[in-house]
mmCIF file of C-alpha atoms in Angstrom:
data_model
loop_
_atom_site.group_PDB
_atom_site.id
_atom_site.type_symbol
_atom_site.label_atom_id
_atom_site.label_comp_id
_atom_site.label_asym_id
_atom_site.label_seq_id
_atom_site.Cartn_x
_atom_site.Cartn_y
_atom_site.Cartn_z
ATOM 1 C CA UNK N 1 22.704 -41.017 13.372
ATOM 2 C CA UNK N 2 21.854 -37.221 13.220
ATOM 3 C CA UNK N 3 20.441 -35.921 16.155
ATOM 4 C CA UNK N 4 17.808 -33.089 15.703
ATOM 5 C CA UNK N 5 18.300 -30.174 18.069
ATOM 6 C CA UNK N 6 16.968 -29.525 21.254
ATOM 7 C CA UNK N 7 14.070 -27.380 22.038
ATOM 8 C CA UNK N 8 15.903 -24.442 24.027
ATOM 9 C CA UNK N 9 12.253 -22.582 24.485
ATOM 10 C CA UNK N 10 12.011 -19.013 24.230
ATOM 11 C CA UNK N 11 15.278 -17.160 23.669
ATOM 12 C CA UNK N 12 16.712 -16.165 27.329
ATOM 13 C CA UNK N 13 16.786 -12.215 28.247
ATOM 14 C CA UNK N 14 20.096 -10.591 26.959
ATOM 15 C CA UNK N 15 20.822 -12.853 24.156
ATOM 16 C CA UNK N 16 20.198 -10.516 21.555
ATOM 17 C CA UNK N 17 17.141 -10.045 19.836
ATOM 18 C CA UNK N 18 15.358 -11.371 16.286
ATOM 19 C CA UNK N 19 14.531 -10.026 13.142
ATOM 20 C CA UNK N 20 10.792 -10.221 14.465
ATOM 21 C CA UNK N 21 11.434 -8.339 17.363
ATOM 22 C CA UNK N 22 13.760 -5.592 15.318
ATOM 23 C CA UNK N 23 10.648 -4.855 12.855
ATOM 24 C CA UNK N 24 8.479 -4.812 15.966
ATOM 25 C CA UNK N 25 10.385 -2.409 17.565
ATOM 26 C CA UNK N 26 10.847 0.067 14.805
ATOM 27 C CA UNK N 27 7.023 0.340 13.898
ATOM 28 C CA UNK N 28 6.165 1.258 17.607
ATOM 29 C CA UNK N 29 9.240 3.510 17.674
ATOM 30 C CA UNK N 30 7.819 5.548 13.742
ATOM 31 C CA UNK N 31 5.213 6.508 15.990
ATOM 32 C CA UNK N 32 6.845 7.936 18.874
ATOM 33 C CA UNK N 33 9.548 9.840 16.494
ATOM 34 C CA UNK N 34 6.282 11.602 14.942
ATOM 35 C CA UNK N 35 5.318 12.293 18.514
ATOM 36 C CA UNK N 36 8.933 13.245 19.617
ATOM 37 C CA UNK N 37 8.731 15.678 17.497
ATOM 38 C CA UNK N 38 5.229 17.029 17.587
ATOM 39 C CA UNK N 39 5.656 17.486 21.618
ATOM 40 C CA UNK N 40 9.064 19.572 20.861
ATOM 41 C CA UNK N 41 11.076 16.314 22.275
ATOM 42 C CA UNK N 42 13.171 15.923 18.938
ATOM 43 C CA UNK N 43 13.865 19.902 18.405
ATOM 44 C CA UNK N 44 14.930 19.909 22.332
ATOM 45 C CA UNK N 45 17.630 16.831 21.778
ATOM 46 C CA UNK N 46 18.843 18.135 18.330
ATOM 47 C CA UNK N 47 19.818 21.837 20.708
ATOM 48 C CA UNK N 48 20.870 20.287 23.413
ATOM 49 C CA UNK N 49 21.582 16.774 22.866
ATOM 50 C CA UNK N 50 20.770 15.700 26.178
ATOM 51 C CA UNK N 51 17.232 15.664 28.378
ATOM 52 C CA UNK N 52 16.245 14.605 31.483
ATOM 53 C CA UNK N 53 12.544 12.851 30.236
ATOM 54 C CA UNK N 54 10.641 12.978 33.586
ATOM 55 C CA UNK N 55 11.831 16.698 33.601
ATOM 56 C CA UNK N 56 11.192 17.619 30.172
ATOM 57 C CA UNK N 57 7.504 15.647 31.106
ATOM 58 C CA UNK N 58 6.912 18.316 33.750
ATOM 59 C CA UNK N 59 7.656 21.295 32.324
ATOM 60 C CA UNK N 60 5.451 20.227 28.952
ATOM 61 C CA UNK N 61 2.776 18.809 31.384
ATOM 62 C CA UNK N 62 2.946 15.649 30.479
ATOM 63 C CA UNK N 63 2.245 11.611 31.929
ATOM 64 C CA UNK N 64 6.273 11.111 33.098
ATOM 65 C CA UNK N 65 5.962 7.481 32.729
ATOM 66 C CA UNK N 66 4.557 7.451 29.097
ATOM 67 C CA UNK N 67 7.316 10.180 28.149
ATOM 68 C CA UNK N 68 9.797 8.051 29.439
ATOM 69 C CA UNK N 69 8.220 5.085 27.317
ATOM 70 C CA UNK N 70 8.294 6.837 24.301
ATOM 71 C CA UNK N 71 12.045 7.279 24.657
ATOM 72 C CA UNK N 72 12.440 3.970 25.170
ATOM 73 C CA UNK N 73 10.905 3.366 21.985
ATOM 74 C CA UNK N 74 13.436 5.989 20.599
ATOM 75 C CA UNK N 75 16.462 3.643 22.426
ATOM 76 C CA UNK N 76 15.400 0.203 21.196
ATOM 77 C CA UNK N 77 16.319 1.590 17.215
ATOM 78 C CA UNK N 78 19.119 3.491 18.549
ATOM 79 C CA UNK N 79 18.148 6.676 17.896
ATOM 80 C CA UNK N 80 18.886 7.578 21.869
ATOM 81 C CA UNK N 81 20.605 6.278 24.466
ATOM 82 C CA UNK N 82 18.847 5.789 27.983
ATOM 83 C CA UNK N 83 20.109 5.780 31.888
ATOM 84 C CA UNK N 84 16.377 5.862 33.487
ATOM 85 C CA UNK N 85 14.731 9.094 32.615
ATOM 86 C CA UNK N 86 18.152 10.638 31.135
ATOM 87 C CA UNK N 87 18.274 10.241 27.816
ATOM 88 C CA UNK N 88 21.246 11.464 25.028
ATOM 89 C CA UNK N 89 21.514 11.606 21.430
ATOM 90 C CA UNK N 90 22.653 8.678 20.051
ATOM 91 C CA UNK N 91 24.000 7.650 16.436
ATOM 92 C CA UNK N 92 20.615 7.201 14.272
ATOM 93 C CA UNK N 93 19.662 10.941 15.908
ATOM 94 C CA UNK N 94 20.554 12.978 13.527
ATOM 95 C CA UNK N 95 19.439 11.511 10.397
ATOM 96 C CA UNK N 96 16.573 10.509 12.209
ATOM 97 C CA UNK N 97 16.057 14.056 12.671
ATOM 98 C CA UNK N 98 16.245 15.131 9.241
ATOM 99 C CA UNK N 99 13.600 12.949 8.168
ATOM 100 C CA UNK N 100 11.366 13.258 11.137
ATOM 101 C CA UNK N 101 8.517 15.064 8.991
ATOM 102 C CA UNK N 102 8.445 11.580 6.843
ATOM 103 C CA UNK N 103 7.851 9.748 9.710
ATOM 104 C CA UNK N 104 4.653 12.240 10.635
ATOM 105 C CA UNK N 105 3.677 12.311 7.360
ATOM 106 C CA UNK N 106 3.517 7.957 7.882
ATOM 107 C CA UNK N 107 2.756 8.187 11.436
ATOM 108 C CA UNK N 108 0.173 10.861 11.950
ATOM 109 C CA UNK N 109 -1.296 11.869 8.434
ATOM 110 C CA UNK N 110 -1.470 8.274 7.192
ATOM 111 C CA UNK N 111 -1.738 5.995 10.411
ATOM 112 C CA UNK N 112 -6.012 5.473 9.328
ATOM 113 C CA UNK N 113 -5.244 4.598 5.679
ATOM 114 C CA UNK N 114 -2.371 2.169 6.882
ATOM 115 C CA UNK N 115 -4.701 0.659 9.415
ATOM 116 C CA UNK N 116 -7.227 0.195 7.040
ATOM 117 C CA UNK N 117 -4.966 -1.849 4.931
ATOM 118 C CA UNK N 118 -6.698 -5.612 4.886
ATOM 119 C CA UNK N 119 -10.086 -3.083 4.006
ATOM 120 C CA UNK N 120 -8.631 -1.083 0.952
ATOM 121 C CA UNK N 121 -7.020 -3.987 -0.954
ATOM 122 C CA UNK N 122 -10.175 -5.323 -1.460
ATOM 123 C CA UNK N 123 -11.138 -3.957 -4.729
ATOM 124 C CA UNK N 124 -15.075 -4.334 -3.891
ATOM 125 C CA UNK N 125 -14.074 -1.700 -1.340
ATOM 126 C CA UNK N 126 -12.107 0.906 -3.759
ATOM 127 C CA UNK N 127 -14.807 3.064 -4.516
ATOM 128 C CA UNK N 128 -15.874 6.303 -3.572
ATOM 129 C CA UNK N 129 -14.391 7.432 -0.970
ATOM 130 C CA UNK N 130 -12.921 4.245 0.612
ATOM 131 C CA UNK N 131 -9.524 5.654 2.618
ATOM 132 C CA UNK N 132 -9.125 8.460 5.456
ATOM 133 C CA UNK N 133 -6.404 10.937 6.111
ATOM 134 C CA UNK N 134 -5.657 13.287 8.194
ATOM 135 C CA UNK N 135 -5.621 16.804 6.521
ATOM 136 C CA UNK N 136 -3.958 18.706 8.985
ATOM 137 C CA UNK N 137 -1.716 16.415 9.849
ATOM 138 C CA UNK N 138 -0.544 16.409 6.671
ATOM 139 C CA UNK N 139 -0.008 19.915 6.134
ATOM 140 C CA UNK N 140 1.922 19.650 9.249
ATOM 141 C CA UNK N 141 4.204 17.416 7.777
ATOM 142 C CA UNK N 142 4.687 18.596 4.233
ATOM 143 C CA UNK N 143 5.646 22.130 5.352
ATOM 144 C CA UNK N 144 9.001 20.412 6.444
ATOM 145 C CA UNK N 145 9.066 17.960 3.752
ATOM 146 C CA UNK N 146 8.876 21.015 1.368
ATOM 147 C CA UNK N 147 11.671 22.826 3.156
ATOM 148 C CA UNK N 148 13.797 19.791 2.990
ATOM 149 C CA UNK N 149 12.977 18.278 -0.496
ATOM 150 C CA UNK N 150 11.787 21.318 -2.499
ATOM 151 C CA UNK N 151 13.080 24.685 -0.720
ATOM 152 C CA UNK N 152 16.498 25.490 -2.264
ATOM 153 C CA UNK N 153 15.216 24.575 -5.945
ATOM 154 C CA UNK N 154 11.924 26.740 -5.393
ATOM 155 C CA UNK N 155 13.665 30.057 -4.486
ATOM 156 C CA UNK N 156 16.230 29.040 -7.846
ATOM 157 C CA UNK N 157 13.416 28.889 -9.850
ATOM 158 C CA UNK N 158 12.054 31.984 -7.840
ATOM 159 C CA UNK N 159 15.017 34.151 -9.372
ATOM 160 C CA UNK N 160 14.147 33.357 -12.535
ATOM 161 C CA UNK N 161 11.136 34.683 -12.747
ATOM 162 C CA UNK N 162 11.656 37.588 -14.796
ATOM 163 C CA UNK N 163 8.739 39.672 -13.985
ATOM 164 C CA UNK N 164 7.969 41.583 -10.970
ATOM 165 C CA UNK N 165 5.560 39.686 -8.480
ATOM 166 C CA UNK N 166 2.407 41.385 -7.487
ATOM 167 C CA UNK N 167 0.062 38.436 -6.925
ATOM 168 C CA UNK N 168 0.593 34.679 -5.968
ATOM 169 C CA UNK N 169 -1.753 32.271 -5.701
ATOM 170 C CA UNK N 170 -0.464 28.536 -4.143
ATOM 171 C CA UNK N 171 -2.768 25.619 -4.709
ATOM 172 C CA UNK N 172 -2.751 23.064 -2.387
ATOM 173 C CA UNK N 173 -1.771 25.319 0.290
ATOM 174 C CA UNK N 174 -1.754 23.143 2.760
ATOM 175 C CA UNK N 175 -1.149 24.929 6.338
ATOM 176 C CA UNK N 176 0.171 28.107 3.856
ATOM 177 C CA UNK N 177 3.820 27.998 5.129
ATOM 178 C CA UNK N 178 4.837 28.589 1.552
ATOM 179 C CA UNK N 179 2.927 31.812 0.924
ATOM 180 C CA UNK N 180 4.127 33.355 4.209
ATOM 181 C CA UNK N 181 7.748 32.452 2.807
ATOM 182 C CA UNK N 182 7.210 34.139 -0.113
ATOM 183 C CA UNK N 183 5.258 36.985 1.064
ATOM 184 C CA UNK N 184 8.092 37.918 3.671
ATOM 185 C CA UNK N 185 10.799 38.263 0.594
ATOM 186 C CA UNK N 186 8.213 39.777 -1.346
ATOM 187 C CA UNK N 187 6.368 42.430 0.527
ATOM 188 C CA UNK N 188 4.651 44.438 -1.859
ATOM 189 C CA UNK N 189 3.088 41.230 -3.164
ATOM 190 C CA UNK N 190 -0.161 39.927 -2.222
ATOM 191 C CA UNK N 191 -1.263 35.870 -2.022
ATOM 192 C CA UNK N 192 -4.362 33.819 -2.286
ATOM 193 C CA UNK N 193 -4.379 30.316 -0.168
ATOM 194 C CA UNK N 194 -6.196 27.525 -2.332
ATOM 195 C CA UNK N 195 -7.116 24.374 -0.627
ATOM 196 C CA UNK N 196 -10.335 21.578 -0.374
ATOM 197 C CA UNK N 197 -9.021 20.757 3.217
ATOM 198 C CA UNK N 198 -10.807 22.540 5.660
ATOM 199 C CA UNK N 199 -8.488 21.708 8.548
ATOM 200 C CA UNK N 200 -5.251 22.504 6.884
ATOM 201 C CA UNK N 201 -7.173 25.916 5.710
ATOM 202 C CA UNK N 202 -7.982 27.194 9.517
ATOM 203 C CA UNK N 203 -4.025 26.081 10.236
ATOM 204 C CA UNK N 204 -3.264 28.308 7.784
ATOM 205 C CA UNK N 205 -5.473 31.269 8.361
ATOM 206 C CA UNK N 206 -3.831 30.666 11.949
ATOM 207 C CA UNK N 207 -0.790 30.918 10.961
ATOM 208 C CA UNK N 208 -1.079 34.236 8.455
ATOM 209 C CA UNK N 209 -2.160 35.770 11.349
ATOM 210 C CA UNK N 210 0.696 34.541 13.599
ATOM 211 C CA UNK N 211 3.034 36.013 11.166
ATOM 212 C CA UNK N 212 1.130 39.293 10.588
ATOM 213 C CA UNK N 213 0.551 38.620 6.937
ATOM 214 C CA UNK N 214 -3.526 38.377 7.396
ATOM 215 C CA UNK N 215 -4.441 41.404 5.566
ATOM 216 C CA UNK N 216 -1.906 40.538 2.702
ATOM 217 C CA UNK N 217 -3.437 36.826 2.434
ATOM 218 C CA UNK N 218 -6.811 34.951 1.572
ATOM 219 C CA UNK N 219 -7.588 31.489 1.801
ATOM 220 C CA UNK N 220 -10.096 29.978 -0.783
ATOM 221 C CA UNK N 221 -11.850 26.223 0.062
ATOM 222 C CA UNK N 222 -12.071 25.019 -3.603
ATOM 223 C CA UNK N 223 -10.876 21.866 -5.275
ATOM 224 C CA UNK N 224 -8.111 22.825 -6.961
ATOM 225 C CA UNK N 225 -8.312 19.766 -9.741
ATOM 226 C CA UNK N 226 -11.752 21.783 -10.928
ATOM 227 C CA UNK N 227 -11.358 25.637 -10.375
ATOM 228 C CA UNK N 228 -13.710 28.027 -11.586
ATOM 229 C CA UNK N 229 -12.790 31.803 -12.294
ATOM 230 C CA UNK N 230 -13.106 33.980 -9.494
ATOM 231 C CA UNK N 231 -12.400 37.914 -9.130
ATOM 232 C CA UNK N 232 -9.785 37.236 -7.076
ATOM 233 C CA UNK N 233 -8.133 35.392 -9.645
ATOM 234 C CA UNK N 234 -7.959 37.612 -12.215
ATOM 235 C CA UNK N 235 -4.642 39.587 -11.611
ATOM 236 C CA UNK N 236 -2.473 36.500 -10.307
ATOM 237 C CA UNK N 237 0.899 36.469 -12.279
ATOM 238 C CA UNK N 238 2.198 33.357 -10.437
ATOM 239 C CA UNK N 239 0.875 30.349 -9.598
ATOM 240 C CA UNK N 240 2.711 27.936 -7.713
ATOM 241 C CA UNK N 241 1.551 23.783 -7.311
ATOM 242 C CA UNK N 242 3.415 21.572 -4.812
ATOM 243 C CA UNK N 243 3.504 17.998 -3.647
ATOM 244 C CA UNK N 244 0.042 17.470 -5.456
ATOM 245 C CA UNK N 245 0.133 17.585 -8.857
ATOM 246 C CA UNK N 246 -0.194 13.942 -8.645
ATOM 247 C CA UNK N 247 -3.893 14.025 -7.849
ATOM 248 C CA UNK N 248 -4.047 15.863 -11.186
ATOM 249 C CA UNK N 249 -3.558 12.128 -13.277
ATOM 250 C CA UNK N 250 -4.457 9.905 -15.232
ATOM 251 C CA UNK N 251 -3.345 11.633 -18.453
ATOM 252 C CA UNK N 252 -6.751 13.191 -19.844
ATOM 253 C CA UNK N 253 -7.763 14.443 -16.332
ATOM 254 C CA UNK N 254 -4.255 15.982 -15.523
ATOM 255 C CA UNK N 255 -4.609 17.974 -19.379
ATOM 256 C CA UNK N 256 -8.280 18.940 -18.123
ATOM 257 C CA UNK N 257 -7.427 20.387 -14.716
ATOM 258 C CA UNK N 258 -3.933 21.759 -16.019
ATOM 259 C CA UNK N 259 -6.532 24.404 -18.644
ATOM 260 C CA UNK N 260 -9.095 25.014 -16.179
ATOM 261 C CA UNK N 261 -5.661 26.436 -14.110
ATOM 262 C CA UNK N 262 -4.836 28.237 -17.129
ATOM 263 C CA UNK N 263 -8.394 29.984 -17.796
ATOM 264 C CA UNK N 264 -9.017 30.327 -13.970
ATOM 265 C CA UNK N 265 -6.103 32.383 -14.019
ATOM 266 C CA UNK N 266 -6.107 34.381 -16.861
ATOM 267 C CA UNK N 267 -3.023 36.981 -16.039
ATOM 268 C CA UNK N 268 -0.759 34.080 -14.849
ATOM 269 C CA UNK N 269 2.946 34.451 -16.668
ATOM 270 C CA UNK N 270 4.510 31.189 -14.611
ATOM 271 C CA UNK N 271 3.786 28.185 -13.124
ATOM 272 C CA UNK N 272 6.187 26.317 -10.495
ATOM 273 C CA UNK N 273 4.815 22.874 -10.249
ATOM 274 C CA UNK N 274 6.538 20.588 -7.662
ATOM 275 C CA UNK N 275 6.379 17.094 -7.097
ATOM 276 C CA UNK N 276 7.326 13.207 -6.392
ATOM 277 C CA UNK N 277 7.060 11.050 -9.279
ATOM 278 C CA UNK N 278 7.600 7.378 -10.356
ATOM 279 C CA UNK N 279 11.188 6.767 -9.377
ATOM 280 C CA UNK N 280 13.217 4.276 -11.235
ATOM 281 C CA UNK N 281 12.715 0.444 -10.117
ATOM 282 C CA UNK N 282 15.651 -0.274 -7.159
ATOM 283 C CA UNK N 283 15.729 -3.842 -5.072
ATOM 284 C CA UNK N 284 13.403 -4.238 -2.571
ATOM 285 C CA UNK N 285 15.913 -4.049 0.370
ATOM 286 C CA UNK N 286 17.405 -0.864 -0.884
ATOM 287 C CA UNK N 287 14.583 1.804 -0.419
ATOM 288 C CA UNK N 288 15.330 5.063 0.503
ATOM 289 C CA UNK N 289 13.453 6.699 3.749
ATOM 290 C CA UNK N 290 10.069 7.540 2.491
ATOM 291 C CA UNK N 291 9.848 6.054 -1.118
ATOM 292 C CA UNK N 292 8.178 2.682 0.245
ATOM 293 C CA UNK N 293 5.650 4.486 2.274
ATOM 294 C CA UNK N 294 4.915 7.405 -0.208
ATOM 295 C CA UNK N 295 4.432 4.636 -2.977
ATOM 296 C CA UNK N 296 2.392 1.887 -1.103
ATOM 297 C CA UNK N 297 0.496 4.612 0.553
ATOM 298 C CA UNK N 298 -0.793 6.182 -3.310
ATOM 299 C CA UNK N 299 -1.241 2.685 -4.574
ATOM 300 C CA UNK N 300 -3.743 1.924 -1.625
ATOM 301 C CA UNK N 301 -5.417 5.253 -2.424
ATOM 302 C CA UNK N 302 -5.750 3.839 -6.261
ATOM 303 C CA UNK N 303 -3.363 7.419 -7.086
ATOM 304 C CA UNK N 304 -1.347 7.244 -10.244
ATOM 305 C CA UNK N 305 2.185 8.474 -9.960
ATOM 306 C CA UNK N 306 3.660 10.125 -13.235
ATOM 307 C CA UNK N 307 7.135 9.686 -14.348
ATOM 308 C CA UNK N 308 8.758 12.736 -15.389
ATOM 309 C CA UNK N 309 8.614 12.042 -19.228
ATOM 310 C CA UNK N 310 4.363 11.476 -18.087
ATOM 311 C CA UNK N 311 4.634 15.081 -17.092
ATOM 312 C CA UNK N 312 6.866 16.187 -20.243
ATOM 313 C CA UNK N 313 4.146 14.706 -22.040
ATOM 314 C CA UNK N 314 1.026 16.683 -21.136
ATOM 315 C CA UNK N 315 2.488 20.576 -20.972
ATOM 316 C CA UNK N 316 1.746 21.373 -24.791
ATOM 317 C CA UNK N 317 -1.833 19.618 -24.670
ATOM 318 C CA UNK N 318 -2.893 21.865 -21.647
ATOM 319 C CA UNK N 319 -1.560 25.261 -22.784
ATOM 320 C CA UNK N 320 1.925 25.541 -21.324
ATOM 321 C CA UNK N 321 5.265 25.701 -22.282
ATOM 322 C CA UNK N 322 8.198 24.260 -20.637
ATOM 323 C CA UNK N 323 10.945 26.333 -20.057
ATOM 324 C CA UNK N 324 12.693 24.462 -17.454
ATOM 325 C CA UNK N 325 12.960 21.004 -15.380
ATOM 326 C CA UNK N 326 14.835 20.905 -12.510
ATOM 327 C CA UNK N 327 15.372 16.980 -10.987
ATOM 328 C CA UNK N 328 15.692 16.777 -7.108
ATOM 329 C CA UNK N 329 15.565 12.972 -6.646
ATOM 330 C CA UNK N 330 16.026 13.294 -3.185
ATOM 331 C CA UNK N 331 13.877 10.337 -1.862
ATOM 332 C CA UNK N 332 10.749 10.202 -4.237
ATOM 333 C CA UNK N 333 11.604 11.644 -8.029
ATOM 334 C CA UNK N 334 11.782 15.065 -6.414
ATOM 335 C CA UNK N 335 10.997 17.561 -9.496
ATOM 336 C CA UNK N 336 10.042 21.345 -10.369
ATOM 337 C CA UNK N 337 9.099 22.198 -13.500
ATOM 338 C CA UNK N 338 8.764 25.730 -14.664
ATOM 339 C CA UNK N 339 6.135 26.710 -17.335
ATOM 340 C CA UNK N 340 4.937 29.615 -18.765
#
């Protein structure tokens, strides 16, 4: 006779902890890594290693108990250790670190579309514009993700330009961290800021004037997918395009806005277009950081994401010539191409 087991009742404190409770955990503790390292938490730890929480609370006038909470958060994934308010750098830290700007780019710049979620599958719902985002947030986030994913191949395809740089325009700016970059190794050149998000714009114009690059800068509000000519325009030799080209698809619209580029920019000699694209199919279980969310995240917004050989596809059709494609594949089909 086979006896069916007991009911125990709720599983008793210190006896480990379930796969419900594990994905629990992490989600609340994505949120306070993105605020970790928006406060200055995250940069403080990765110097020193070691905080006291209620301390570091004070001095950054913050609530002590909630600072305390969020490293708690921090501890349950093991990303920190915790004695009270002392708190040290524990084994997920460091990669943890080096992704932090995916986890504000999930956290911060996507938390309404995310939220949204059981709204935006419904396909009654996906029209017009039926998802939010925040802009700035964003921009905050990609100017790391850039650095990380895109920096070192950039400044490569940088020194082989072949021409001398006079004028740069950047479209998608974001918060404009990549024209101040290029206009501090460059400083006879000039750059032009071309964004349709207002917020990330005034970060930017912020920032050019942080750095002391305002009079060698402009910002344009525009949508950079359908760009008129403009004066300022007209003596641009390089354009650069990162981390949205994929707005640019499906096929015929990313040929259209890839020629209105060309004739809004008449003088242009090169193009450095950056971006994630369709990665190769890998098992559920083994997604890199970032791929799931970057990927879900487009497919709610009803965004297409090319494949390299989509992008090899459409250069000749829209009036440019590859000379060069340079595969990152870091976490999302990382790629720059270089036309001319």
């Amino acid at each position: 006779m086979t006896t069916a087991p007991r009911d125990t009742g709720p599983r008793r404190q210190g006896a480990g902890r379930g796969a419900a409770a594990t994905i629990y955990n992490s989600a609340v503790a994505a949120w306070a890594i993105a605020a970790a390292w928006e406060i200055g938490a995250l940069d403080e730890l990765h110097r020193s290693r070691t905080l006291d929480a209620e301390s570091f609370a004070a001095r950054r006038g913050l609530d002590p108990a909630a600072t305390v909470g969020l490293f708690r958060a921090l501890a349950s994934v093991g990303v920190v250790q915790r004695r009270g308010p002392v708190v040290v750098a524990a084994g997920a830290f460091d990669e943890v670190y080096r992704y932090k700007s995916f986890f504000h780019w999930l956290s911060r710049g996507s938390a309404e579309l995310f939220r949204q979620m059981p709204s935006v599958l419904v396909s009654e719902n996906r029209t017009g514009q039926f998802y939010q985002r925040d802009a700035a947030a964003i921009a905050y986030a990609c100017r790391e993700i850039d650095e990380l994913c895109y920096a070192r191949t950039f400044w490569d395809a940088m020194g082989r330009l072949g021409f001398e740089l006079t004028s740069v325009a950047d479209l998608g700016c974001g918060s404009g961290g990549r024209l101040l970059d290029i206009l501090a190794r460059y400083p006879a050149a000039r750059a032009i800021g071309v964004d349709i998000a207002r917020p990330a714009l005034e970060a930017a114009r912020a920032d050019s004037l942080a750095a002391g690059a305002a009079d060698r800068v402009s910002f344009v509000e525009a949508d950079v997918l359908d760009l008129d000519e403009r004066p300022e325009f007209a003596d641009v030799d390089l354009i650069t395009c990162f981390m949205m080209g994929h707005d640019f698809w499906p096929r015929e619209n990313c040929v259209a806005a890839l020629r209105r580029i060309r004739k809004a920019f008449p003088a242009a000699q090169r193009l450095l277009l950056g971006d994630a694209t369709r990665a190769p199919e890998v098992a559920d279980t083994d997604l890199p950081v970032f791929r799931l969310g970057f990927e879900l995240g487009h497919d709610l917004m009803g965004v297409f994401l090319p494949t390299v050989a989509d992008w090899e596809s459409v250069f000749d059709d829209a009036g440019w010539t590859l000379a060069r494609t340079n595969r990152i594949d870091m976490t999302v089909g990382e790629v720059v191409f270089e036309l001319e």
